[in-house]
PDB file of C-alpha atoms in Angstrom:
ATOM      1  CA  ASN H  24     -14.950   2.041  13.769  1.00 74.00           C
ATOM      2  CA  ALA H  25     -11.698   0.150  14.278  1.00 82.00           C
ATOM      3  CA  GLY H  26     -11.028   0.043  10.515  1.00 94.00           C
ATOM      4  CA  VAL H  27      -8.600  -2.767   9.660  1.00 97.00           C
ATOM      5  CA  THR H  28      -7.111  -4.703  12.555  1.00 97.00           C
ATOM      6  CA  GLN H  29      -4.268  -7.218  12.458  1.00 98.00           C
ATOM      7  CA  THR H  30      -2.947  -9.703  14.989  1.00 97.00           C
ATOM      8  CA  PRO H  31      -0.335 -10.276  16.169  1.00 97.00           C
ATOM      9  CA  LYS H  32       1.727  -7.075  15.931  1.00 96.00           C
ATOM     10  CA  PHE H  33       5.033  -8.915  16.278  1.00 97.00           C
ATOM     11  CA  GLN H  34       6.025 -12.560  15.884  1.00 97.00           C
ATOM     12  CA  VAL H  35       9.264 -14.530  15.930  1.00 97.00           C
ATOM     13  CA  LEU H  36       9.283 -18.007  14.407  1.00 97.00           C
ATOM     14  CA  LYS H  37      11.861 -20.678  13.872  1.00 97.00           C
ATOM     15  CA  THR H  38      12.379 -22.086  10.397  1.00 98.00           C
ATOM     16  CA  GLY H  39       9.749 -24.726   9.678  1.00 97.00           C
ATOM     17  CA  GLN H  40       7.168 -23.466  12.174  1.00 97.00           C
ATOM     18  CA  SER H  41       3.693 -22.489  11.034  1.00 97.00           C
ATOM     19  CA  MET H  42       1.471 -19.601  11.969  1.00 97.00           C
ATOM     20  CA  THR H  43      -1.609 -17.680  10.885  1.00 98.00           C
ATOM     21  CA  LEU H  44      -1.834 -13.909  10.607  1.00 98.00           C
ATOM     22  CA  GLN H  45      -5.296 -12.597  11.301  1.00 97.00           C
ATOM     23  CA  CYS H  46      -7.005  -9.627   9.668  1.00 98.00           C
ATOM     24  CA  ALA H  47     -10.461  -8.164  10.193  1.00 98.00           C
ATOM     25  CA  GLN H  48     -12.281  -5.091   8.882  1.00 97.00           C
ATOM     26  CA  ASP H  49     -15.488  -3.457  10.071  1.00 95.00           C
ATOM     27  CA  MET H  50     -16.209  -1.283   7.012  1.00 94.00           C
ATOM     28  CA  ASN H  51     -18.307  -3.853   5.158  1.00 93.00           C
ATOM     29  CA  HIS H  52     -15.749  -3.941   2.335  1.00 93.00           C
ATOM     30  CA  ASN H  53     -15.903  -6.605  -0.339  1.00 92.00           C
ATOM     31  CA  SER H  54     -12.213  -6.739  -1.229  1.00 93.00           C
ATOM     32  CA  MET H  55      -9.348  -7.663   1.062  1.00 96.00           C
ATOM     33  CA  TYR H  56      -5.623  -7.987   0.412  1.00 96.00           C
ATOM     34  CA  TRP H  57      -2.404  -9.280   1.947  1.00 98.00           C
ATOM     35  CA  TYR H  58       0.890  -7.519   1.175  1.00 98.00           C
ATOM     36  CA  ARG H  59       4.425  -7.897   2.341  1.00 98.00           C
ATOM     37  CA  GLN H  60       6.831  -4.984   2.599  1.00 97.00           C
ATOM     38  CA  ASP H  61      10.579  -5.421   2.505  1.00 95.00           C
ATOM     39  CA  PRO H  62      13.215  -2.663   2.621  1.00 88.00           C
ATOM     40  CA  GLY H  63      13.664  -1.104  -0.803  1.00 82.00           C
ATOM     41  CA  MET H  64      11.016  -3.343  -2.375  1.00 85.00           C
ATOM     42  CA  GLY H  65       7.789  -1.540  -1.680  1.00 87.00           C
ATOM     43  CA  LEU H  66       4.520  -3.336  -1.083  1.00 95.00           C
ATOM     44  CA  ARG H  67       4.080  -6.606  -2.934  1.00 95.00           C
ATOM     45  CA  LEU H  68       0.740  -8.402  -3.222  1.00 95.00           C
ATOM     46  CA  ILE H  69       0.637 -11.940  -1.820  1.00 97.00           C
ATOM     47  CA  TYR H  70      -3.051 -12.833  -2.161  1.00 97.00           C
ATOM     48  CA  TYR H  71      -6.297 -11.000  -2.497  1.00 95.00           C
ATOM     49  CA  SER H  72      -9.999 -11.696  -2.148  1.00 94.00           C
ATOM     50  CA  ALA H  73     -12.313  -9.717  -4.409  1.00 90.00           C
ATOM     51  CA  SER H  74     -15.368 -10.889  -2.502  1.00 90.00           C
ATOM     52  CA  GLU H  75     -16.417 -13.329   0.170  1.00 91.00           C
ATOM     53  CA  GLY H  76     -15.772 -16.850  -1.021  1.00 90.00           C
ATOM     54  CA  THR H  77     -13.087 -16.001  -3.587  1.00 92.00           C
ATOM     55  CA  THR H  78      -9.311 -15.758  -3.325  1.00 95.00           C
ATOM     56  CA  ASP H  79      -6.617 -15.220  -5.954  1.00 93.00           C
ATOM     57  CA  LYS H  80      -2.839 -15.216  -6.097  1.00 95.00           C
ATOM     58  CA  GLY H  81      -0.903 -12.014  -6.287  1.00 93.00           C
ATOM     59  CA  GLU H  82       2.690 -11.337  -7.233  1.00 92.00           C
ATOM     60  CA  VAL H  83       4.420 -13.413  -4.508  1.00 96.00           C
ATOM     61  CA  PRO H  84       2.099 -16.239  -3.324  1.00 97.00           C
ATOM     62  CA  ASN H  85       4.617 -19.052  -2.866  1.00 97.00           C
ATOM     63  CA  GLY H  86       4.818 -20.315   0.709  1.00 96.00           C
ATOM     64  CA  TYR H  87       1.498 -18.774   1.732  1.00 98.00           C
ATOM     65  CA  ASN H  88      -2.160 -19.750   1.899  1.00 97.00           C
ATOM     66  CA  VAL H  89      -5.195 -17.638   2.655  1.00 98.00           C
ATOM     67  CA  SER H  90      -8.742 -18.058   3.891  1.00 97.00           C
ATOM     68  CA  ARG H  91     -11.608 -15.600   3.469  1.00 96.00           C
ATOM     69  CA  LEU H  92     -13.498 -16.796   6.506  1.00 88.00           C
ATOM     70  CA  ASN H  93     -16.402 -14.372   6.028  1.00 95.00           C
ATOM     71  CA  LYS H  94     -16.841 -10.845   4.740  1.00 95.00           C
ATOM     72  CA  ARG H  95     -14.972  -9.378   7.709  1.00 97.00           C
ATOM     73  CA  GLU H  96     -11.997 -11.705   8.066  1.00 97.00           C
ATOM     74  CA  PHE H  97      -9.105 -12.678   5.802  1.00 98.00           C
ATOM     75  CA  SER H  98      -6.271 -14.766   7.236  1.00 98.00           C
ATOM     76  CA  LEU H  99      -2.789 -15.517   5.917  1.00 98.00           C
ATOM     77  CA  ARG H 100      -1.093 -18.780   6.791  1.00 98.00           C
ATOM     78  CA  LEU H 101       2.563 -19.730   6.612  1.00 97.00           C
ATOM     79  CA  GLU H 102       2.722 -23.545   6.658  1.00 94.00           C
ATOM     80  CA  SER H 103       6.497 -23.886   6.996  1.00 96.00           C
ATOM     81  CA  ALA H 104       8.173 -20.563   7.659  1.00 97.00           C
ATOM     82  CA  ALA H 105      11.469 -19.717   5.974  1.00 97.00           C
ATOM     83  CA  PRO H 106      13.937 -16.882   6.701  1.00 97.00           C
ATOM     84  CA  SER H 107      12.987 -15.347   3.324  1.00 97.00           C
ATOM     85  CA  GLN H 108       9.521 -14.717   4.771  1.00 98.00           C
ATOM     86  CA  THR H 109      10.923 -12.299   7.343  1.00 97.00           C
ATOM     87  CA  SER H 110       9.010  -9.137   6.497  1.00 98.00           C
ATOM     88  CA  VAL H 111       6.287  -6.736   7.551  1.00 98.00           C
ATOM     89  CA  TYR H 112       2.844  -7.951   6.501  1.00 98.00           C
ATOM     90  CA  PHE H 113      -0.019  -5.591   5.800  1.00 98.00           C
ATOM     91  CA  CYS H 114      -3.673  -6.408   5.352  1.00 98.00           C
ATOM     92  CA  ALA H 115      -5.895  -3.986   3.430  1.00 97.00           C
ATOM     93  CA  SER H 116      -9.547  -3.714   2.502  1.00 96.00           C
ATOM     94  CA  ARG H 117     -11.439  -1.719  -0.087  1.00 92.00           C
ATOM     95  CA  GLY H 118     -15.000  -0.834  -0.947  1.00 85.00           C
ATOM     96  CA  GLN H 119     -16.760  -1.469  -4.240  1.00 79.00           C
ATOM     97  CA  SER H 120     -16.398   1.830  -6.129  1.00 76.00           C
ATOM     98  CA  ASN H 121     -13.632   2.090  -8.724  1.00 66.00           C
ATOM     99  CA  TYR H 122     -12.147   5.099  -6.938  1.00 76.00           C
ATOM    100  CA  ASN H 123     -12.291   3.735  -3.416  1.00 80.00           C
ATOM    101  CA  GLU H 124      -9.034   3.748  -1.548  1.00 88.00           C
ATOM    102  CA  GLN H 125      -7.465   0.798   0.188  1.00 93.00           C
ATOM    103  CA  PHE H 126      -7.449   1.002   3.973  1.00 95.00           C
ATOM    104  CA  PHE H 127      -4.448  -0.638   5.583  1.00 97.00           C
ATOM    105  CA  GLY H 128      -3.989  -2.301   8.922  1.00 97.00           C
ATOM    106  CA  PRO H 129      -1.089  -1.473  11.256  1.00 96.00           C
ATOM    107  CA  GLY H 130       1.024  -4.397  10.071  1.00 97.00           C
ATOM    108  CA  THR H 131       2.577  -7.533  11.551  1.00 97.00           C
ATOM    109  CA  ARG H 132       6.350  -7.635  11.878  1.00 97.00           C
ATOM    110  CA  LEU H 133       7.465 -11.240  11.372  1.00 98.00           C
ATOM    111  CA  THR H 134      10.975 -12.563  11.933  1.00 97.00           C
ATOM    112  CA  VAL H 135      11.906 -16.106  10.921  1.00 97.00           C
ATOM    113  CA  LEU H 136      15.129 -17.395  12.438  1.00 96.00           C
TER     114      LEU H 136
ATOM    115  CA  LYS Y  13       3.641  -5.044 -17.445  1.00 83.00           C
ATOM    116  CA  ASN Y  14       2.365  -2.147 -15.354  1.00 87.00           C
ATOM    117  CA  GLN Y  15       5.126  -0.225 -13.593  1.00 93.00           C
ATOM    118  CA  VAL Y  16       5.425   2.751 -11.259  1.00 96.00           C
ATOM    119  CA  GLU Y  17       8.772   4.469 -10.721  1.00 97.00           C
ATOM    120  CA  GLN Y  18       9.359   7.044  -8.015  1.00 98.00           C
ATOM    121  CA  SER Y  19      12.168   9.521  -7.507  1.00 97.00           C
ATOM    122  CA  PRO Y  20      14.124  10.386  -5.581  1.00 97.00           C
ATOM    123  CA  GLN Y  21      14.488   7.246  -3.494  1.00 96.00           C
ATOM    124  CA  SER Y  22      15.196   9.373  -0.430  1.00 97.00           C
ATOM    125  CA  LEU Y  23      15.250  13.050   0.397  1.00 97.00           C
ATOM    126  CA  ILE Y  24      16.421  15.108   3.368  1.00 98.00           C
ATOM    127  CA  ILE Y  25      15.201  18.688   3.811  1.00 98.00           C
ATOM    128  CA  LEU Y  26      15.108  21.305   6.542  1.00 98.00           C
ATOM    129  CA  GLU Y  27      11.904  22.139   8.340  1.00 98.00           C
ATOM    130  CA  GLY Y  28       9.998  24.898   6.585  1.00 97.00           C
ATOM    131  CA  LYS Y  29      11.376  24.119   3.131  1.00 98.00           C
ATOM    132  CA  ASN Y  30       9.352  22.886   0.157  1.00 98.00           C
ATOM    133  CA  CYS Y  31       9.966  19.686  -1.778  1.00 98.00           C
ATOM    134  CA  THR Y  32       8.605  17.813  -4.778  1.00 98.00           C
ATOM    135  CA  LEU Y  33       8.385  14.061  -5.222  1.00 98.00           C
ATOM    136  CA  GLN Y  34       8.046  12.460  -8.648  1.00 98.00           C
ATOM    137  CA  CYS Y  35       6.135   9.476  -9.994  1.00 98.00           C
ATOM    138  CA  ASN Y  36       6.284   8.053 -13.526  1.00 98.00           C
ATOM    139  CA  TYR Y  37       3.997   5.227 -14.544  1.00 96.00           C
ATOM    140  CA  THR Y  38       3.269   2.846 -17.377  1.00 94.00           C
ATOM    141  CA  VAL Y  39      -0.188   1.614 -16.445  1.00 87.00           C
ATOM    142  CA  SER Y  40      -2.814   1.060 -19.081  1.00 84.00           C
ATOM    143  CA  PRO Y  41      -5.648   1.723 -19.329  1.00 85.00           C
ATOM    144  CA  PHE Y  42      -5.277   4.364 -16.643  1.00 87.00           C
ATOM    145  CA  SER Y  43      -7.995   4.731 -14.012  1.00 87.00           C
ATOM    146  CA  ASN Y  44      -6.589   6.765 -11.143  1.00 90.00           C
ATOM    147  CA  LEU Y  45      -3.450   7.610  -9.201  1.00 94.00           C
ATOM    148  CA  ARG Y  46      -3.160   7.899  -5.445  1.00 95.00           C
ATOM    149  CA  TRP Y  47      -0.474   9.231  -3.177  1.00 97.00           C
ATOM    150  CA  TYR Y  48      -0.167   7.486   0.173  1.00 97.00           C
ATOM    151  CA  LYS Y  49       1.775   8.570   3.243  1.00 97.00           C
ATOM    152  CA  GLN Y  50       3.311   5.847   5.382  1.00 97.00           C
ATOM    153  CA  ASP Y  51       4.649   6.803   8.794  1.00 97.00           C
ATOM    154  CA  THR Y  52       7.322   4.556  10.284  1.00 94.00           C
ATOM    155  CA  GLY Y  53       5.785   1.427  11.786  1.00 92.00           C
ATOM    156  CA  ARG Y  54       2.313   2.091  10.406  1.00 95.00           C
ATOM    157  CA  GLY Y  55       0.220   1.238   7.372  1.00 96.00           C
ATOM    158  CA  PRO Y  56      -0.104   3.628   4.393  1.00 97.00           C
ATOM    159  CA  VAL Y  57      -2.832   6.274   4.455  1.00 96.00           C
ATOM    160  CA  SER Y  58      -4.253   7.917   1.329  1.00 94.00           C
ATOM    161  CA  LEU Y  59      -3.429  11.612   0.833  1.00 95.00           C
ATOM    162  CA  THR Y  60      -5.087  12.285  -2.477  1.00 94.00           C
ATOM    163  CA  ILE Y  61      -6.518  10.684  -5.601  1.00 93.00           C
ATOM    164  CA  MET Y  62      -6.103  11.924  -9.171  1.00 92.00           C
ATOM    165  CA  THR Y  63      -8.353  10.812 -11.998  1.00 89.00           C
ATOM    166  CA  PHE Y  64      -7.706  11.186 -15.725  1.00 85.00           C
ATOM    167  CA  SER Y  65      -9.395  14.568 -16.044  1.00 88.00           C
ATOM    168  CA  GLU Y  66      -7.705  16.177 -13.054  1.00 90.00           C
ATOM    169  CA  ASN Y  67      -4.460  18.170 -13.306  1.00 92.00           C
ATOM    170  CA  THR Y  68      -4.035  19.452  -9.766  1.00 96.00           C
ATOM    171  CA  LYS Y  69      -5.473  18.625  -6.380  1.00 95.00           C
ATOM    172  CA  SER Y  70      -4.564  19.979  -2.959  1.00 94.00           C
ATOM    173  CA  ASN Y  71      -4.919  18.558   0.512  1.00 93.00           C
ATOM    174  CA  GLY Y  72      -3.640  21.138   2.967  1.00 95.00           C
ATOM    175  CA  ARG Y  73       0.093  21.582   2.398  1.00 97.00           C
ATOM    176  CA  TYR Y  74       0.132  18.688  -0.100  1.00 97.00           C
ATOM    177  CA  THR Y  75      -0.485  19.380  -3.773  1.00 97.00           C
ATOM    178  CA  ALA Y  76      -0.566  16.603  -6.338  1.00 97.00           C
ATOM    179  CA  THR Y  77      -0.330  17.112 -10.075  1.00 97.00           C
ATOM    180  CA  LEU Y  78      -1.028  14.739 -12.921  1.00 96.00           C
ATOM    181  CA  ASP Y  79       0.027  14.858 -16.561  1.00 94.00           C
ATOM    182  CA  ALA Y  80      -1.805  11.974 -18.197  1.00 90.00           C
ATOM    183  CA  ASP Y  81      -0.107  12.588 -21.550  1.00 92.00           C
ATOM    184  CA  THR Y  82       3.411  12.111 -20.202  1.00 94.00           C
ATOM    185  CA  LYS Y  83       2.225   9.695 -17.509  1.00 95.00           C
ATOM    186  CA  GLN Y  84       3.810  11.661 -14.716  1.00 97.00           C
ATOM    187  CA  SER Y  85       2.630  12.840 -11.320  1.00 97.00           C
ATOM    188  CA  SER Y  86       4.222  14.915  -8.626  1.00 98.00           C
ATOM    189  CA  LEU Y  87       3.541  15.551  -4.966  1.00 98.00           C
ATOM    190  CA  HIS Y  88       4.581  18.972  -3.698  1.00 98.00           C
ATOM    191  CA  ILE Y  89       4.898  19.570   0.029  1.00 98.00           C
ATOM    192  CA  THR Y  90       4.858  23.190   1.135  1.00 98.00           C
ATOM    193  CA  ALA Y  91       6.419  24.532   4.326  1.00 98.00           C
ATOM    194  CA  SER Y  92       7.499  21.102   5.526  1.00 97.00           C
ATOM    195  CA  GLN Y  93       7.018  20.048   9.121  1.00 97.00           C
ATOM    196  CA  LEU Y  94       8.771  17.397  11.196  1.00 97.00           C
ATOM    197  CA  SER Y  95       5.616  15.293  10.988  1.00 97.00           C
ATOM    198  CA  ASP Y  96       6.029  15.105   7.207  1.00 98.00           C
ATOM    199  CA  SER Y  97       8.907  12.677   7.763  1.00 98.00           C
ATOM    200  CA  ALA Y  98       7.549   9.487   6.204  1.00 97.00           C
ATOM    201  CA  SER Y  99       7.557   7.350   3.097  1.00 97.00           C
ATOM    202  CA  TYR Y 100       5.374   8.613   0.224  1.00 98.00           C
ATOM    203  CA  ILE Y 101       4.030   5.959  -2.094  1.00 98.00           C
ATOM    204  CA  CYS Y 102       2.570   6.480  -5.564  1.00 97.00           C
ATOM    205  CA  VAL Y 103      -0.110   3.917  -6.489  1.00 95.00           C
ATOM    206  CA  VAL Y 104      -1.660   3.653  -9.947  1.00 93.00           C
ATOM    207  CA  SER Y 105      -4.785   1.690 -10.882  1.00 88.00           C
ATOM    208  CA  ASP Y 106      -5.989   0.464 -14.234  1.00 82.00           C
ATOM    209  CA  TYR Y 107      -9.424  -0.554 -15.461  1.00 70.00           C
ATOM    210  CA  THR Y 108      -9.346  -4.318 -15.199  1.00 66.00           C
ATOM    211  CA  GLY Y 109     -13.083  -4.644 -15.413  1.00 61.00           C
ATOM    212  CA  GLY Y 110     -12.908  -6.998 -12.479  1.00 67.00           C
ATOM    213  CA  SER Y 111     -10.637  -7.153  -9.477  1.00 70.00           C
ATOM    214  CA  TYR Y 112      -8.897  -3.993  -8.320  1.00 79.00           C
ATOM    215  CA  ILE Y 113      -5.159  -4.652  -8.313  1.00 83.00           C
ATOM    216  CA  PRO Y 114      -3.199  -1.412  -8.080  1.00 89.00           C
ATOM    217  CA  THR Y 115       0.475  -1.050  -8.939  1.00 92.00           C
ATOM    218  CA  PHE Y 116       2.668   0.348  -6.166  1.00 95.00           C
ATOM    219  CA  GLY Y 117       5.816   2.396  -6.462  1.00 96.00           C
ATOM    220  CA  ARG Y 118       8.671   1.706  -4.073  1.00 96.00           C
ATOM    221  CA  GLY Y 119       8.198   5.007  -2.310  1.00 97.00           C
ATOM    222  CA  THR Y 120      10.253   8.087  -1.516  1.00 97.00           C
ATOM    223  CA  SER Y 121      11.602   8.301   2.015  1.00 97.00           C
ATOM    224  CA  LEU Y 122      11.418  11.905   3.237  1.00 98.00           C
ATOM    225  CA  ILE Y 123      13.271  13.101   6.329  1.00 98.00           C
ATOM    226  CA  VAL Y 124      12.589  16.591   7.635  1.00 98.00           C
ATOM    227  CA  HIS Y 125      15.273  17.953   9.953  1.00 96.00           C
ATOM    228  CA  PRO Y 126      14.690  20.773  12.449  1.00 95.00           C
TER     229      PRO Y 126
END
């Protein structure tokens, strides 16, 4: 079991460029999440998908789009990157039970110049 | 609005010493509280979960407590080791009846010095 995997691990973009962060899980989880983590801010929810075929906005969705491609994969797209999107991005997944924990990927460190 | 506050923001202790991290929350209706450990450069990993009826739960040298009346939790680390250096995040969940959207604290950064 690989758990939650994310690609790439590191990325540097110029302002205005676009890119897609990939996330996949092999635990057959229904729910998947995208967070960003900035120094002193903690983890903030960007988007989540409660089940295959559904996506919803979180606390900080502006500038991002997501796609729940299938049950395993949940991608995050930056259409026109801005320096304010420099952050570490974490994908997480969770099973169905109310007490199930979220399993996090290793993160993608993104720098926008 | 649901909120989770953690203290202290950072803590430095010597190897072998004990420490206690605090978490206060205003999440309603309360479902459960988790403590996560996040090593530098990695994703958070769950240490323990506390439900409404639980007061204390241990996981090795980690002991979590919950006071649902005062809406406070603590994480006590006994006989600290260098590998305990990490950020500890308190995460509280409510019963939304639908999607699971937990509320995260900002974390306590713990540094253990030899």
